[in-house]
Amino acid sequence: MGSSFVGLLEADLRSLSAEARKTDGGFAGYFTGSQHPEVKDAAEKALLKLRSLEVVDGYHISKSEEVLKCFFIACEAKNVRLSTIGIASIQKLIANDAVAPAFI
């Protein structure tokens, strides 16, 4: 696992945050802002946590609950785009041994 995996993970977190910021385009969205603030906040916290790790590898990422939890929150948001990003990212984490066995 190299920096390419971490780069993909960071890109997924940025995409998730950006997608969660989008509104449905309706009149109500104009006043309320983000449709999914919990997803946006979780993605931004996970991104900060990922950047703060001294050693970024599957083992250390698996010890960080924030990263995996963010993608689960995205899947629970009942939004196709957020769920798609969440599922794809969880699959990448599992494929790169970046999920603790207790979570599988």
PDB file of C-alpha atoms in Angstrom:
ATOM      1  CA  MET A   1       0.000   0.000   0.000  1.00  0.00           C
ATOM      2  CA  GLY A   2       1.469   3.269  -0.964  1.00  0.00           C
ATOM      3  CA  SER A   3       0.770   6.891  -1.303  1.00  0.00           C
ATOM      4  CA  SER A   4      -1.574   6.151  -4.209  1.00  0.00           C
ATOM      5  CA  PHE A   5      -4.029   4.437  -1.844  1.00  0.00           C
ATOM      6  CA  VAL A   6      -3.858   7.334   0.594  1.00  0.00           C
ATOM      7  CA  GLY A   7      -4.333   9.769  -2.287  1.00  0.00           C
ATOM      8  CA  LEU A   8      -7.424   7.866  -3.443  1.00  0.00           C
ATOM      9  CA  LEU A   9      -8.772   7.829   0.094  1.00  0.00           C
ATOM     10  CA  GLU A  10      -8.226  11.575   0.471  1.00  0.00           C
ATOM     11  CA  ALA A  11      -9.931  12.169  -2.883  1.00  0.00           C
ATOM     12  CA  ASP A  12     -12.898  10.055  -1.758  1.00  0.00           C
ATOM     13  CA  LEU A  13     -13.178  12.051   1.463  1.00  0.00           C
ATOM     14  CA  ARG A  14     -13.042  15.361  -0.425  1.00  0.00           C
ATOM     15  CA  SER A  15     -15.674  14.107  -2.883  1.00  0.00           C
ATOM     16  CA  LEU A  16     -17.877  12.989  -0.030  1.00  0.00           C
ATOM     17  CA  SER A  17     -17.577  16.350   1.692  1.00  0.00           C
ATOM     18  CA  ALA A  18     -18.325  18.244  -1.530  1.00  0.00           C
ATOM     19  CA  GLU A  19     -21.295  16.031  -2.382  1.00  0.00           C
ATOM     20  CA  ALA A  20     -22.702  16.409   1.128  1.00  0.00           C
ATOM     21  CA  ARG A  21     -22.511  20.214   0.784  1.00  0.00           C
ATOM     22  CA  LYS A  22     -24.738  20.206  -2.278  1.00  0.00           C
ATOM     23  CA  THR A  23     -28.374  21.134  -1.840  1.00  0.00           C
ATOM     24  CA  ASP A  24     -31.285  19.692  -3.751  1.00  0.00           C
ATOM     25  CA  GLY A  25     -31.656  22.995  -5.572  1.00  0.00           C
ATOM     26  CA  GLY A  26     -35.037  23.728  -4.031  1.00  0.00           C
ATOM     27  CA  PHE A  27     -36.116  26.877  -2.263  1.00  0.00           C
ATOM     28  CA  ALA A  28     -35.672  25.290   1.171  1.00  0.00           C
ATOM     29  CA  GLY A  29     -32.094  24.307   0.319  1.00  0.00           C
ATOM     30  CA  TYR A  30     -31.261  27.941  -0.217  1.00  0.00           C
ATOM     31  CA  PHE A  31     -31.834  28.667   3.463  1.00  0.00           C
ATOM     32  CA  THR A  32     -30.656  25.433   5.079  1.00  0.00           C
ATOM     33  CA  GLY A  33     -27.385  25.011   3.193  1.00  0.00           C
ATOM     34  CA  SER A  34     -25.959  21.512   3.231  1.00  0.00           C
ATOM     35  CA  GLN A  35     -28.407  18.649   2.858  1.00  0.00           C
ATOM     36  CA  HIS A  36     -26.163  16.298   4.862  1.00  0.00           C
ATOM     37  CA  PRO A  37     -24.104  18.260   7.392  1.00  0.00           C
ATOM     38  CA  GLU A  38     -23.341  15.115   9.405  1.00  0.00           C
ATOM     39  CA  VAL A  39     -21.669  13.525   6.371  1.00  0.00           C
ATOM     40  CA  LYS A  40     -19.758  16.709   5.552  1.00  0.00           C
ATOM     41  CA  ASP A  41     -18.505  17.050   9.131  1.00  0.00           C
ATOM     42  CA  ALA A  42     -17.540  13.363   9.375  1.00  0.00           C
ATOM     43  CA  ALA A  43     -15.656  13.526   6.049  1.00  0.00           C
ATOM     44  CA  GLU A  44     -13.741  16.623   7.101  1.00  0.00           C
ATOM     45  CA  LYS A  45     -12.841  15.086  10.481  1.00  0.00           C
ATOM     46  CA  ALA A  46     -11.717  11.875   8.775  1.00  0.00           C
ATOM     47  CA  LEU A  47      -9.574  13.846   6.336  1.00  0.00           C
ATOM     48  CA  LEU A  48      -7.903  15.703   9.208  1.00  0.00           C
ATOM     49  CA  LYS A  49      -7.363  12.433  11.070  1.00  0.00           C
ATOM     50  CA  LEU A  50      -5.843  10.802   7.986  1.00  0.00           C
ATOM     51  CA  ARG A  51      -3.467  13.715   7.517  1.00  0.00           C
ATOM     52  CA  SER A  52      -2.480  13.663  11.197  1.00  0.00           C
ATOM     53  CA  LEU A  53      -1.340  10.035  11.189  1.00  0.00           C
ATOM     54  CA  GLU A  54       2.441   9.798  11.483  1.00  0.00           C
ATOM     55  CA  VAL A  55       2.575   6.561   9.507  1.00  0.00           C
ATOM     56  CA  VAL A  56      -0.144   6.155   6.917  1.00  0.00           C
ATOM     57  CA  ASP A  57      -0.630   2.477   6.225  1.00  0.00           C
ATOM     58  CA  GLY A  58      -3.467  -0.014   6.479  1.00  0.00           C
ATOM     59  CA  TYR A  59      -2.719  -0.848  10.109  1.00  0.00           C
ATOM     60  CA  HIS A  60      -2.757   2.750  11.313  1.00  0.00           C
ATOM     61  CA  ILE A  61      -5.806   3.649   9.251  1.00  0.00           C
ATOM     62  CA  SER A  62      -7.626   0.626  10.692  1.00  0.00           C
ATOM     63  CA  LYS A  63      -6.967   1.965  14.200  1.00  0.00           C
ATOM     64  CA  SER A  64      -8.669   5.225  13.263  1.00  0.00           C
ATOM     65  CA  GLU A  65     -12.406   4.785  13.649  1.00  0.00           C
ATOM     66  CA  GLU A  66     -13.173   8.190  12.149  1.00  0.00           C
ATOM     67  CA  VAL A  67     -12.205   7.169   8.620  1.00  0.00           C
ATOM     68  CA  LEU A  68     -14.404   4.073   8.424  1.00  0.00           C
ATOM     69  CA  LYS A  69     -17.239   5.657  10.405  1.00  0.00           C
ATOM     70  CA  CYS A  70     -17.424   8.517   7.908  1.00  0.00           C
ATOM     71  CA  PHE A  71     -18.179   6.128   5.061  1.00  0.00           C
ATOM     72  CA  PHE A  72     -20.824   4.292   7.084  1.00  0.00           C
ATOM     73  CA  ILE A  73     -22.534   7.608   7.819  1.00  0.00           C
ATOM     74  CA  ALA A  74     -22.507   8.337   4.077  1.00  0.00           C
ATOM     75  CA  CYS A  75     -24.194   4.990   3.366  1.00  0.00           C
ATOM     76  CA  GLU A  76     -26.898   5.753   5.933  1.00  0.00           C
ATOM     77  CA  ALA A  77     -27.666   9.175   4.432  1.00  0.00           C
ATOM     78  CA  LYS A  78     -30.223   7.758   1.955  1.00  0.00           C
ATOM     79  CA  ASN A  79     -28.589   9.577  -0.931  1.00  0.00           C
ATOM     80  CA  VAL A  80     -27.437   7.570  -3.951  1.00  0.00           C
ATOM     81  CA  ARG A  81     -24.294   9.613  -4.619  1.00  0.00           C
ATOM     82  CA  LEU A  82     -23.168   9.587  -0.985  1.00  0.00           C
ATOM     83  CA  SER A  83     -23.890   5.868  -0.648  1.00  0.00           C
ATOM     84  CA  THR A  84     -21.981   5.097  -3.839  1.00  0.00           C
ATOM     85  CA  ILE A  85     -18.894   6.928  -2.598  1.00  0.00           C
ATOM     86  CA  GLY A  86     -19.250   5.321   0.835  1.00  0.00           C
ATOM     87  CA  ILE A  87     -19.545   1.757  -0.467  1.00  0.00           C
ATOM     88  CA  ALA A  88     -16.676   2.153  -2.934  1.00  0.00           C
ATOM     89  CA  SER A  89     -14.447   3.606  -0.222  1.00  0.00           C
ATOM     90  CA  ILE A  90     -15.276   0.865   2.275  1.00  0.00           C
ATOM     91  CA  GLN A  91     -14.376  -1.680  -0.408  1.00  0.00           C
ATOM     92  CA  LYS A  92     -11.020   0.072  -0.982  1.00  0.00           C
ATOM     93  CA  LEU A  93     -10.314   0.059   2.748  1.00  0.00           C
ATOM     94  CA  ILE A  94     -11.076  -3.653   3.035  1.00  0.00           C
ATOM     95  CA  ALA A  95      -9.018  -4.503  -0.066  1.00  0.00           C
ATOM     96  CA  ASN A  96      -6.032  -2.647   1.412  1.00  0.00           C
ATOM     97  CA  ASP A  97      -6.322  -4.229   4.891  1.00  0.00           C
ATOM     98  CA  ALA A  98      -7.226  -0.866   6.378  1.00  0.00           C
ATOM     99  CA  VAL A  99     -10.231  -2.142   8.351  1.00  0.00           C
ATOM    100  CA  ALA A 100      -9.835  -3.738  11.755  1.00  0.00           C
ATOM    101  CA  PRO A 101     -11.202  -7.311  11.861  1.00  0.00           C
ATOM    102  CA  ALA A 102     -13.669  -6.258  14.558  1.00  0.00           C
ATOM    103  CA  PHE A 103     -15.491  -4.080  11.997  1.00  0.00           C
ATOM    104  CA  ILE A 104     -15.901  -6.766   9.353  1.00  0.00           C
TER     105      ILE A 104
END
